[in-house]
Tab-separated table of C-alpha atoms in Angstrom:
chain	number	residue	atom	x	y	z
A	1	UNK	CA	98.742	104.388	119.889
A	2	UNK	CA	101.362	107.059	120.405
A	3	UNK	CA	102.004	109.849	117.917
A	4	UNK	CA	105.310	110.121	116.115
A	5	UNK	CA	108.084	110.172	118.710
A	6	UNK	CA	110.851	112.759	118.478
A	7	UNK	CA	114.559	112.271	119.115
A	8	UNK	CA	116.148	113.614	122.297
A	9	UNK	CA	119.352	115.475	121.460
A	10	UNK	CA	121.127	118.072	123.565
A	11	UNK	CA	118.144	118.548	125.852
A	12	UNK	CA	115.739	119.198	122.961
A	13	UNK	CA	113.063	117.033	121.377
A	14	UNK	CA	113.734	117.192	117.640
A	15	UNK	CA	112.010	115.839	114.552
A	16	UNK	CA	113.874	112.962	112.891
A	17	UNK	CA	115.422	113.502	109.482
A	18	UNK	CA	114.473	109.977	108.423
A	19	UNK	CA	110.792	110.120	109.325
A	20	UNK	CA	109.151	107.418	111.420
A	21	UNK	CA	108.674	103.667	111.397
A	22	UNK	CA	106.003	101.506	113.024
A	23	UNK	CA	106.437	99.829	116.397
A	24	UNK	CA	104.388	96.622	116.438
A	25	UNK	CA	102.842	94.760	119.360
A	26	UNK	CA	104.086	91.161	118.897
A	27	UNK	CA	100.973	89.798	120.618
A	28	UNK	CA	98.464	91.501	118.335
A	29	UNK	CA	100.546	92.455	115.272
A	30	UNK	CA	99.040	95.946	115.569
A	31	UNK	CA	100.974	99.208	115.335
A	32	UNK	CA	101.183	100.814	118.771
A	33	UNK	CA	103.293	103.862	117.889
A	34	UNK	CA	105.788	105.481	115.581
A	35	UNK	CA	109.477	105.636	116.353
A	36	UNK	CA	111.894	108.205	114.900
A	37	UNK	CA	114.555	107.331	112.336
A	38	UNK	CA	117.635	109.439	113.023
A	39	UNK	CA	120.055	110.479	110.312
A	40	UNK	CA	123.799	110.036	110.629
A	41	UNK	CA	124.125	113.799	111.147
A	42	UNK	CA	121.654	113.690	114.015
A	43	UNK	CA	123.578	110.871	115.666
A	44	UNK	CA	126.772	112.889	115.411
A	45	UNK	CA	124.902	115.887	116.843
A	46	UNK	CA	123.894	113.751	119.823
A	47	UNK	CA	127.503	112.683	120.338
A	48	UNK	CA	128.641	116.322	120.118
A	49	UNK	CA	126.009	117.340	122.671
A	50	UNK	CA	127.181	114.612	125.024
A	51	UNK	CA	130.791	115.742	124.571
A	52	UNK	CA	129.889	119.354	125.383
A	53	UNK	CA	127.951	118.294	128.481
A	54	UNK	CA	130.655	115.943	129.743
A	55	UNK	CA	132.952	118.539	131.292
A	56	UNK	CA	130.342	120.237	133.494
A	57	UNK	CA	128.594	116.977	134.411
A	58	UNK	CA	131.826	115.182	135.318
A	59	UNK	CA	132.704	118.038	137.681
A	60	UNK	CA	129.456	117.811	139.626
A	61	UNK	CA	129.662	116.013	142.945
A	62	UNK	CA	128.684	112.347	143.252
A	63	UNK	CA	125.886	113.492	145.564
A	64	UNK	CA	124.457	115.813	142.892
A	65	UNK	CA	124.502	113.057	140.305
A	66	UNK	CA	122.956	110.608	142.764
A	67	UNK	CA	120.132	113.062	143.441
A	68	UNK	CA	119.236	113.151	139.735
A	69	UNK	CA	119.174	109.348	139.598
A	70	UNK	CA	117.063	109.130	142.731
A	71	UNK	CA	114.526	111.606	141.369
A	72	UNK	CA	114.450	109.665	138.109
A	73	UNK	CA	113.562	106.493	139.996
A	74	UNK	CA	110.776	108.341	141.813
A	75	UNK	CA	109.342	109.726	138.563
A	76	UNK	CA	109.354	106.348	136.843
A	77	UNK	CA	107.732	104.757	139.903
A	78	UNK	CA	105.007	107.421	139.848
A	79	UNK	CA	104.216	106.499	136.230
A	80	UNK	CA	104.585	102.777	136.784
A	81	UNK	CA	101.303	101.522	135.324
A	82	UNK	CA	101.403	103.298	131.923
A	83	UNK	CA	105.102	102.531	131.530
A	84	UNK	CA	104.478	98.830	132.196
A	85	UNK	CA	101.618	98.817	129.689
A	86	UNK	CA	103.902	100.355	127.075
A	87	UNK	CA	106.672	97.847	127.798
A	88	UNK	CA	104.184	95.005	127.447
A	89	UNK	CA	102.866	96.365	124.158
A	90	UNK	CA	106.377	96.758	122.736
A	91	UNK	CA	107.777	93.394	123.825
A	92	UNK	CA	104.834	91.020	124.272
A	93	UNK	CA	105.929	90.306	127.842
A	94	UNK	CA	103.433	88.886	130.282
A	95	UNK	CA	101.928	91.377	132.729
A	96	UNK	CA	103.998	90.142	135.657
A	97	UNK	CA	107.214	90.328	133.656
A	98	UNK	CA	106.490	93.800	132.275
A	99	UNK	CA	105.753	95.138	135.744
A	100	UNK	CA	108.313	93.399	137.943
A	101	UNK	CA	111.209	92.493	135.672
A	102	UNK	CA	111.070	95.363	133.202
A	103	UNK	CA	109.861	98.619	134.789
A	104	UNK	CA	110.363	97.350	138.340
A	105	UNK	CA	113.986	96.423	137.756
A	106	UNK	CA	114.504	99.701	135.877
A	107	UNK	CA	113.402	101.642	138.967
A	108	UNK	CA	115.593	99.472	141.203
A	109	UNK	CA	118.664	100.116	139.073
A	110	UNK	CA	118.248	103.889	139.203
A	111	UNK	CA	117.851	103.645	142.973
A	112	UNK	CA	120.920	101.418	143.233
A	113	UNK	CA	123.187	103.924	141.500
A	114	UNK	CA	121.729	106.806	143.497
A	115	UNK	CA	123.826	105.352	146.336
A	116	UNK	CA	127.110	107.218	146.528
A	117	UNK	CA	130.186	104.994	146.740
A	118	UNK	CA	133.825	105.968	147.424
A	119	UNK	CA	135.703	107.019	144.305
A	120	UNK	CA	139.158	107.169	145.909
A	121	UNK	CA	141.280	104.604	147.709
A	122	UNK	CA	144.494	105.203	149.616
A	123	UNK	CA	147.301	102.844	148.646
A	124	UNK	CA	149.736	101.791	151.396
A	125	UNK	CA	152.929	103.907	151.287
A	126	UNK	CA	155.873	102.269	149.634
A	127	UNK	CA	159.529	102.769	150.518
A	128	UNK	CA	161.510	103.234	147.328
A	129	UNK	CA	165.215	102.410	147.478
A	130	UNK	CA	165.868	104.864	144.683
A	131	UNK	CA	163.417	106.756	142.553
A	132	UNK	CA	163.843	108.405	139.143
A	133	UNK	CA	165.758	111.256	140.784
A	134	UNK	CA	168.178	108.801	142.392
A	135	UNK	CA	166.884	109.447	145.908
A	136	UNK	CA	165.258	106.921	148.240
A	137	UNK	CA	162.086	107.812	150.057
A	138	UNK	CA	158.513	107.010	151.009
A	139	UNK	CA	155.941	107.404	148.237
A	140	UNK	CA	152.261	107.855	148.947
A	141	UNK	CA	149.584	106.975	146.375
A	142	UNK	CA	145.905	107.350	145.764
A	143	UNK	CA	143.732	105.415	143.296
A	144	UNK	CA	140.997	107.624	141.837
A	145	UNK	CA	138.099	106.368	139.770
A	146	UNK	CA	137.477	108.815	136.900
A	147	UNK	CA	134.703	108.815	134.274
A	148	UNK	CA	135.534	107.491	130.819
A	149	UNK	CA	133.782	110.301	128.922
A	150	UNK	CA	131.000	109.914	126.364
A	151	UNK	CA	129.403	106.455	126.368
A	152	UNK	CA	127.299	105.037	123.546
A	153	UNK	CA	124.752	102.626	125.032
A	154	UNK	CA	123.231	100.159	122.561
A	155	UNK	CA	120.447	98.210	124.235
A	156	UNK	CA	118.692	94.893	123.685
A	157	UNK	CA	115.069	94.368	122.676
A	158	UNK	CA	114.153	91.838	125.350
A	159	UNK	CA	114.000	94.375	128.196
A	160	UNK	CA	113.602	98.067	127.274
A	161	UNK	CA	113.695	99.173	130.932
A	162	UNK	CA	116.132	97.051	132.920
A	163	UNK	CA	118.797	96.896	130.227
A	164	UNK	CA	118.986	100.636	129.425
A	165	UNK	CA	118.732	101.544	133.121
A	166	UNK	CA	121.614	99.168	133.837
A	167	UNK	CA	123.768	101.156	131.425
A	168	UNK	CA	122.559	104.736	131.863
A	169	UNK	CA	122.417	104.834	135.675
A	170	UNK	CA	125.975	103.643	136.477
A	171	UNK	CA	127.413	105.628	133.559
A	172	UNK	CA	125.827	108.849	134.834
A	173	UNK	CA	126.727	108.050	138.444
A	174	UNK	CA	130.365	107.894	137.381
A	175	UNK	CA	130.154	111.305	135.687
A	176	UNK	CA	129.901	110.122	132.089
A	177	UNK	CA	127.402	111.398	129.541
A	178	UNK	CA	125.501	109.030	127.270
A	179	UNK	CA	124.102	108.571	123.786
A	180	UNK	CA	121.513	105.803	123.873
A	181	UNK	CA	120.643	103.841	120.765
A	182	UNK	CA	117.697	101.594	121.739
A	183	UNK	CA	116.771	98.380	119.975
A	184	UNK	CA	114.617	99.206	116.932
A	185	UNK	CA	111.792	96.882	118.003
A	186	UNK	CA	110.936	98.674	121.269
A	187	UNK	CA	112.460	102.160	121.560
A	188	UNK	CA	109.415	103.978	122.931
A	189	UNK	CA	110.044	102.896	126.529
A	190	UNK	CA	113.565	104.311	126.353
A	191	UNK	CA	112.194	107.692	125.318
A	192	UNK	CA	109.922	107.606	128.380
A	193	UNK	CA	113.052	106.973	130.445
A	194	UNK	CA	114.657	110.032	128.843
A	195	UNK	CA	111.585	112.089	129.764
A	196	UNK	CA	111.962	110.983	133.375
A	197	UNK	CA	115.655	111.915	133.395
A	198	UNK	CA	114.870	115.306	131.902
A	199	UNK	CA	112.169	115.931	134.505
A	200	UNK	CA	114.589	114.819	137.233
A	201	UNK	CA	117.003	117.590	136.276
A	202	UNK	CA	119.567	115.879	134.052
A	203	UNK	CA	121.269	118.826	132.273
A	204	UNK	CA	120.978	119.162	128.471
A	205	UNK	CA	123.275	116.787	126.627
A	206	UNK	CA	123.899	114.473	129.569
A	207	UNK	CA	121.418	111.976	128.125
A	208	UNK	CA	120.641	111.724	124.399
A	209	UNK	CA	118.444	109.142	122.646
A	210	UNK	CA	118.605	108.389	118.910
A	211	UNK	CA	116.752	105.468	117.331
A	212	UNK	CA	116.301	103.888	113.950
A	213	UNK	CA	115.780	100.676	112.046
A	214	UNK	CA	118.807	101.319	109.857
A	215	UNK	CA	122.161	99.874	110.919
A	216	UNK	CA	123.555	103.280	109.969
A	217	UNK	CA	122.268	104.742	113.245
A	218	UNK	CA	124.148	102.275	115.414
A	219	UNK	CA	127.257	102.450	113.257
A	220	UNK	CA	127.386	106.232	113.569
A	221	UNK	CA	126.910	106.048	117.344
A	222	UNK	CA	129.836	103.610	117.625
A	223	UNK	CA	132.241	105.213	115.151
A	224	UNK	CA	131.779	108.847	116.175
A	225	UNK	CA	135.146	110.344	117.204
A	226	UNK	CA	133.363	112.054	120.101
A	227	UNK	CA	132.599	108.703	121.769
A	228	UNK	CA	135.010	107.212	124.321
A	229	UNK	CA	133.242	103.956	125.178
A	230	UNK	CA	130.587	101.613	123.806
A	231	UNK	CA	128.344	99.533	126.055
A	232	UNK	CA	126.486	96.950	123.979
A	233	UNK	CA	124.020	94.176	124.717
A	234	UNK	CA	123.142	91.921	121.815
A	235	UNK	CA	124.404	89.187	119.548
A	236	UNK	CA	128.000	88.039	119.401
A	237	UNK	CA	128.158	88.711	115.662
A	238	UNK	CA	127.211	92.376	116.096
A	239	UNK	CA	129.477	92.660	119.134
A	240	UNK	CA	132.417	91.464	117.078
A	241	UNK	CA	131.788	94.145	114.465
A	242	UNK	CA	131.510	96.811	117.151
A	243	UNK	CA	134.736	95.581	118.710
A	244	UNK	CA	136.573	95.968	115.427
A	245	UNK	CA	135.450	99.581	115.124
A	246	UNK	CA	136.289	100.360	118.759
A	247	UNK	CA	139.734	98.830	118.390
A	248	UNK	CA	140.751	101.313	115.721
A	249	UNK	CA	140.590	104.225	118.173
A	250	UNK	CA	140.990	102.276	121.435
A	251	UNK	CA	137.456	103.006	122.604
A	252	UNK	CA	136.620	101.238	125.838
A	253	UNK	CA	134.103	98.407	125.531
A	254	UNK	CA	131.562	96.644	127.714
A	255	UNK	CA	129.984	93.774	125.811
A	256	UNK	CA	127.177	91.510	127.005
A	257	UNK	CA	126.799	89.090	124.134
A	258	UNK	CA	125.240	85.729	123.342
A	259	UNK	CA	124.839	82.722	125.566
A	260	UNK	CA	124.204	79.007	125.343
A	261	UNK	CA	123.953	78.243	129.043
A	262	UNK	CA	124.762	74.669	130.019
A	263	UNK	CA	122.706	73.153	132.847
A	264	UNK	CA	124.676	70.202	134.208
A	265	UNK	CA	122.199	67.933	135.995
A	266	UNK	CA	123.630	65.090	138.077
A	267	UNK	CA	121.641	61.980	138.882
A	268	UNK	CA	121.460	62.790	142.611
A	269	UNK	CA	119.622	66.043	142.026
A	270	UNK	CA	116.142	67.134	143.065
A	271	UNK	CA	114.569	66.706	139.625
A	272	UNK	CA	111.627	68.962	140.407
A	273	UNK	CA	113.961	71.840	141.268
A	274	UNK	CA	115.984	71.308	138.096
A	275	UNK	CA	112.845	71.203	135.959
A	276	UNK	CA	111.517	74.419	137.476
A	277	UNK	CA	114.824	76.194	136.813
A	278	UNK	CA	115.352	74.885	133.300
A	279	UNK	CA	111.687	75.507	132.525
A	280	UNK	CA	112.254	79.255	132.761
A	281	UNK	CA	113.706	78.965	129.262
A	282	UNK	CA	110.171	78.275	128.054
A	283	UNK	CA	108.472	81.025	130.024
A	284	UNK	CA	110.803	83.895	130.943
A	285	UNK	CA	110.742	86.360	128.016
A	286	UNK	CA	109.662	83.335	125.926
A	287	UNK	CA	113.267	82.173	125.965
A	288	UNK	CA	114.565	85.476	124.594
A	289	UNK	CA	117.242	85.829	127.232
A	290	UNK	CA	120.961	85.196	126.953
A	291	UNK	CA	121.207	83.694	130.449
A	292	UNK	CA	118.672	80.911	129.803
A	293	UNK	CA	119.737	77.295	130.528
A	294	UNK	CA	119.022	76.184	126.980
A	295	UNK	CA	121.574	73.332	126.776
A	296	UNK	CA	120.769	70.662	129.353
A	297	UNK	CA	123.421	68.065	130.117
A	298	UNK	CA	121.734	65.224	132.000
A	299	UNK	CA	123.593	62.358	133.647
A	300	UNK	CA	122.378	58.972	132.418
A	301	UNK	CA	120.784	58.008	135.734
A	302	UNK	CA	118.419	60.999	135.639
A	303	UNK	CA	118.123	61.536	131.882
A	304	UNK	CA	114.795	59.773	131.232
A	305	UNK	CA	113.059	61.259	134.290
A	306	UNK	CA	114.316	64.739	133.462
A	307	UNK	CA	113.135	64.573	129.849
A	308	UNK	CA	109.748	63.219	130.908
A	309	UNK	CA	109.199	65.900	133.538
A	310	UNK	CA	110.473	68.726	131.336
A	311	UNK	CA	108.053	67.636	128.608
A	312	UNK	CA	105.183	67.543	131.109
A	313	UNK	CA	106.158	70.963	132.464
A	314	UNK	CA	106.331	72.518	128.982
A	315	UNK	CA	103.016	70.994	127.986
A	316	UNK	CA	101.211	72.601	130.949
A	317	UNK	CA	102.313	76.169	130.131
A	318	UNK	CA	99.611	78.365	128.652
A	319	UNK	CA	100.735	80.118	125.476
A	320	UNK	CA	98.783	83.160	124.356
A	321	UNK	CA	97.687	86.703	125.100
A	322	UNK	CA	100.249	88.078	127.592
A	323	UNK	CA	97.590	90.381	129.078
A	324	UNK	CA	95.613	87.420	130.392
A	325	UNK	CA	96.575	86.652	134.008
A	326	UNK	CA	97.009	82.914	133.451
A	327	UNK	CA	99.293	83.252	130.410
A	328	UNK	CA	102.828	82.035	131.024
A	329	UNK	CA	104.371	82.136	127.536
A	330	UNK	CA	103.862	85.221	125.412
A	331	UNK	CA	105.035	85.868	121.849
A	332	UNK	CA	108.548	86.331	120.543
A	333	UNK	CA	109.455	89.781	119.307
A	334	UNK	CA	108.633	89.548	115.579
A	335	UNK	CA	107.499	87.364	112.715
A	336	UNK	CA	111.059	87.172	111.443
A	337	UNK	CA	112.316	85.963	114.794
A	338	UNK	CA	109.532	83.386	115.048
A	339	UNK	CA	110.594	81.987	111.701
A	340	UNK	CA	114.203	81.888	112.891
A	341	UNK	CA	113.291	79.914	116.014
A	342	UNK	CA	111.100	77.549	114.022
A	343	UNK	CA	113.892	76.968	111.535
A	344	UNK	CA	116.153	75.808	114.382
A	345	UNK	CA	113.543	73.310	115.553
A	346	UNK	CA	113.312	71.894	112.046
A	347	UNK	CA	117.106	71.834	111.853
A	348	UNK	CA	117.190	69.853	115.099
A	349	UNK	CA	114.870	67.261	113.567
A	350	UNK	CA	117.143	66.941	110.555
A	351	UNK	CA	120.193	66.602	112.802
A	352	UNK	CA	118.579	63.661	114.604
A	353	UNK	CA	117.087	65.268	117.696
A	354	UNK	CA	113.722	63.984	118.926
A	355	UNK	CA	111.025	66.650	119.331
A	356	UNK	CA	109.437	65.482	122.573
A	357	UNK	CA	106.985	68.363	122.876
A	358	UNK	CA	106.243	71.513	120.908
A	359	UNK	CA	107.673	71.961	117.467
A	360	UNK	CA	104.409	73.222	116.022
A	361	UNK	CA	102.992	76.729	115.899
A	362	UNK	CA	100.365	77.280	118.637
A	363	UNK	CA	96.803	77.786	117.484
A	364	UNK	CA	96.686	81.548	118.076
A	365	UNK	CA	94.778	83.704	115.609
A	366	UNK	CA	97.403	86.423	115.643
A	367	UNK	CA	100.715	87.195	117.286
A	368	UNK	CA	104.200	85.772	116.934
A	369	UNK	CA	103.932	82.697	119.141
A	370	UNK	CA	106.257	79.708	119.469
A	371	UNK	CA	105.268	76.643	121.476
A	372	UNK	CA	107.661	75.584	124.268
A	373	UNK	CA	109.790	72.962	122.562
A	374	UNK	CA	111.937	70.189	124.038
A	375	UNK	CA	114.559	68.460	121.895
A	376	UNK	CA	115.927	65.196	123.331
A	377	UNK	CA	118.705	62.808	122.275
A	378	UNK	CA	120.848	65.719	121.151
A	379	UNK	CA	124.607	65.663	120.794
A	380	UNK	CA	126.914	68.549	121.557
A	381	UNK	CA	127.967	68.931	117.924
A	382	UNK	CA	124.426	69.686	116.705
A	383	UNK	CA	123.793	73.297	115.746
A	384	UNK	CA	120.766	73.393	118.081
A	385	UNK	CA	123.209	72.645	120.896
A	386	UNK	CA	125.889	75.093	119.799
A	387	UNK	CA	124.109	78.167	118.464
A	388	UNK	CA	121.981	80.654	120.364
A	389	UNK	CA	118.338	80.167	119.349
A	390	UNK	CA	116.871	82.868	121.612
A	391	UNK	CA	113.484	81.277	121.961
A	392	UNK	CA	111.572	78.749	124.121
A	393	UNK	CA	113.640	75.777	122.957
A	394	UNK	CA	115.653	73.418	125.194
A	395	UNK	CA	118.104	70.775	123.959
A	396	UNK	CA	118.935	67.788	126.215
A	397	UNK	CA	122.225	65.895	125.944
A	398	UNK	CA	123.160	62.806	128.020
A	399	UNK	CA	126.509	62.347	129.766
A	400	UNK	CA	128.110	59.550	131.792
A	401	UNK	CA	130.240	61.051	134.577
A	402	UNK	CA	131.503	64.304	136.033
A	403	UNK	CA	134.474	64.572	133.693
A	404	UNK	CA	132.323	64.202	130.597
A	405	UNK	CA	129.716	66.622	131.955
A	406	UNK	CA	132.322	69.324	132.536
A	407	UNK	CA	133.952	68.697	129.166
A	408	UNK	CA	130.633	68.982	127.317
A	409	UNK	CA	129.662	72.128	129.198
A	410	UNK	CA	132.970	73.798	128.328
A	411	UNK	CA	132.842	72.665	124.706
A	412	UNK	CA	131.053	75.818	123.571
A	413	UNK	CA	131.873	79.140	121.952
A	414	UNK	CA	129.874	80.796	124.712
A	415	UNK	CA	130.423	81.222	128.432
A	416	UNK	CA	127.905	83.591	129.986
A	417	UNK	CA	126.039	81.702	132.720
A	418	UNK	CA	126.064	77.957	133.346
A	419	UNK	CA	124.166	75.974	135.967
A	420	UNK	CA	124.805	72.916	138.129
A	421	UNK	CA	122.161	70.801	139.852
A	422	UNK	CA	123.295	68.210	142.360
A	423	UNK	CA	122.359	66.932	145.811
A	424	UNK	CA	126.068	66.851	146.626
A	425	UNK	CA	126.821	70.509	147.344
A	426	UNK	CA	130.574	69.926	147.505
A	427	UNK	CA	130.525	68.404	144.038
A	428	UNK	CA	128.278	71.181	142.721
A	429	UNK	CA	130.741	73.865	143.825
A	430	UNK	CA	133.706	71.832	142.562
A	431	UNK	CA	132.100	71.565	139.138
A	432	UNK	CA	131.060	75.226	139.170
A	433	UNK	CA	134.681	76.316	139.553
A	434	UNK	CA	135.659	74.213	136.538
A	435	UNK	CA	133.067	75.725	134.202
A	436	UNK	CA	134.332	78.357	131.779
A	437	UNK	CA	131.509	80.808	132.298
A	438	UNK	CA	131.234	84.270	133.796
A	439	UNK	CA	128.598	83.068	136.245
A	440	UNK	CA	127.384	79.733	137.581
A	441	UNK	CA	124.110	79.034	139.356
A	442	UNK	CA	124.245	76.183	141.866
A	443	UNK	CA	120.791	74.593	142.214
A	444	UNK	CA	119.201	77.869	141.120
A	445	UNK	CA	118.628	80.159	138.146
A	446	UNK	CA	118.380	83.161	140.464
A	447	UNK	CA	120.913	85.979	140.465
A	448	UNK	CA	122.520	88.193	143.076
A	449	UNK	CA	122.232	91.702	141.664
A	450	UNK	CA	125.497	92.816	143.288
A	451	UNK	CA	127.518	89.947	141.814
A	452	UNK	CA	129.626	90.662	138.711
A	453	UNK	CA	127.864	89.903	135.452
A	454	UNK	CA	129.587	89.161	132.154
A	455	UNK	CA	130.914	86.377	129.996
A	456	UNK	CA	133.906	84.287	129.061
A	457	UNK	CA	134.813	83.567	125.445
A	458	UNK	CA	132.353	84.923	122.862
A	459	UNK	CA	129.795	85.851	125.523
A	460	UNK	CA	131.334	89.238	126.124
A	461	UNK	CA	134.004	91.545	127.462
A	462	UNK	CA	134.004	93.148	130.914
A	463	UNK	CA	131.769	92.952	133.978
A	464	UNK	CA	128.906	95.081	135.215
A	465	UNK	CA	126.096	95.077	137.823
A	466	UNK	CA	126.501	96.443	141.330
A	467	UNK	CA	129.790	98.174	142.075
A	468	UNK	CA	131.377	96.354	139.129
A	469	UNK	CA	129.378	98.584	136.773
A	470	UNK	CA	130.972	101.681	138.301
A	471	UNK	CA	134.377	100.190	137.515
A	472	UNK	CA	133.191	99.309	134.010
A	473	UNK	CA	132.192	102.911	133.289
A	474	UNK	CA	135.306	104.368	134.870
A	475	UNK	CA	139.028	104.716	134.433
A	476	UNK	CA	141.381	104.267	137.388
A	477	UNK	CA	143.927	107.037	137.848
A	478	UNK	CA	146.948	106.845	140.163
A	479	UNK	CA	148.141	109.983	141.984
A	480	UNK	CA	151.567	109.581	143.615
A	481	UNK	CA	153.511	111.944	145.893
A	482	UNK	CA	156.568	111.866	148.156
A	483	UNK	CA	155.659	110.954	151.718
């Protein structure tokens, strides 16, 4: 158990005005530490510190900023084991996930943005027939990528290393300063990240971390007049409220919101490959991931086989203590979230879905566990097929032909990542281009970490990852002169 954590504001570790609240291990239901509850005044102090630090930090060279990020990656890597143990205790992730996908990806993202990229591009000269002064001439131009300013980063609970690193690292690389408001369920890992940044030489005020269970903390971090941009990962409902606040003062936004990924499975597919990909919904973060293929659209010719094999796959997954090496499915984040997921399964029953496997609470003595659950014979108008459940639950819907499959996939409020499985690669790519989603996986659930990431519709605003994140945390300035 860790002692009461302090806030990180303006380069100082300060006691929280609101005291502390318990951080609970979802696998054991035991308190593992105490997180600080910031007051509104302390949040505004963090924003003011970031504003004061912005000028000097933005004027440092890209190489200087990259050096800080590179040292941060080295420090986190040197503390890999205890950081992974903390991440596992906060989230209930399996050991492999906590090590590789949480802390491991966090290190990789700091290393990625320690690579210096060009911030200026020459634009081909243009011959103007007559400019504002009435004279013709050649005009040269330069596009310059400038930092936005102070960025509030509000992170998700499902990955307290990769998600914050994916915001902080590109924002700092661009010359911004940040105020980080971590998810209330697992903020302790983010404070360890702040320690690494401090040790790596990040100047006071460049990185600030304020946490709390109260919505007041996040609201203050969004509404502060000293903030120029908000980067948020979380639910669509919260994202919409943040967007309303940002719109009043034209704050820039980067929103990674909810998903209800459609997996369109054609009857000529390799069923085993499709099952393995779709099955990650049951295992990866216990389905607590917005990119999961939770809505399976199966062509009639493959429908029965796919349902049968998905049910068999789900039934073989060991649910339990995430610290055991053979565990595949750990707990969800909290008792409240478990009840939410279970309520959706019961709702599916009432709507007419068939619970093929799962649907009952696993026989674990403690911990917030949900059995991998497969709902068959669903229709696209059921709430279990339309709303984000964020748990190990998959809904399967039949379709007849390509036109109906595409129409069903696009009939959703969400559009983050969809998937297509087909033995006909030409058809798979044709269908992929017709799907209204920010990303499409063709015969895979894997991702290219340089490809743009973001959503259509209610799944978000903007794109990040790779070089796209540098654009997301920057403004483009044009400098023009007579040639």
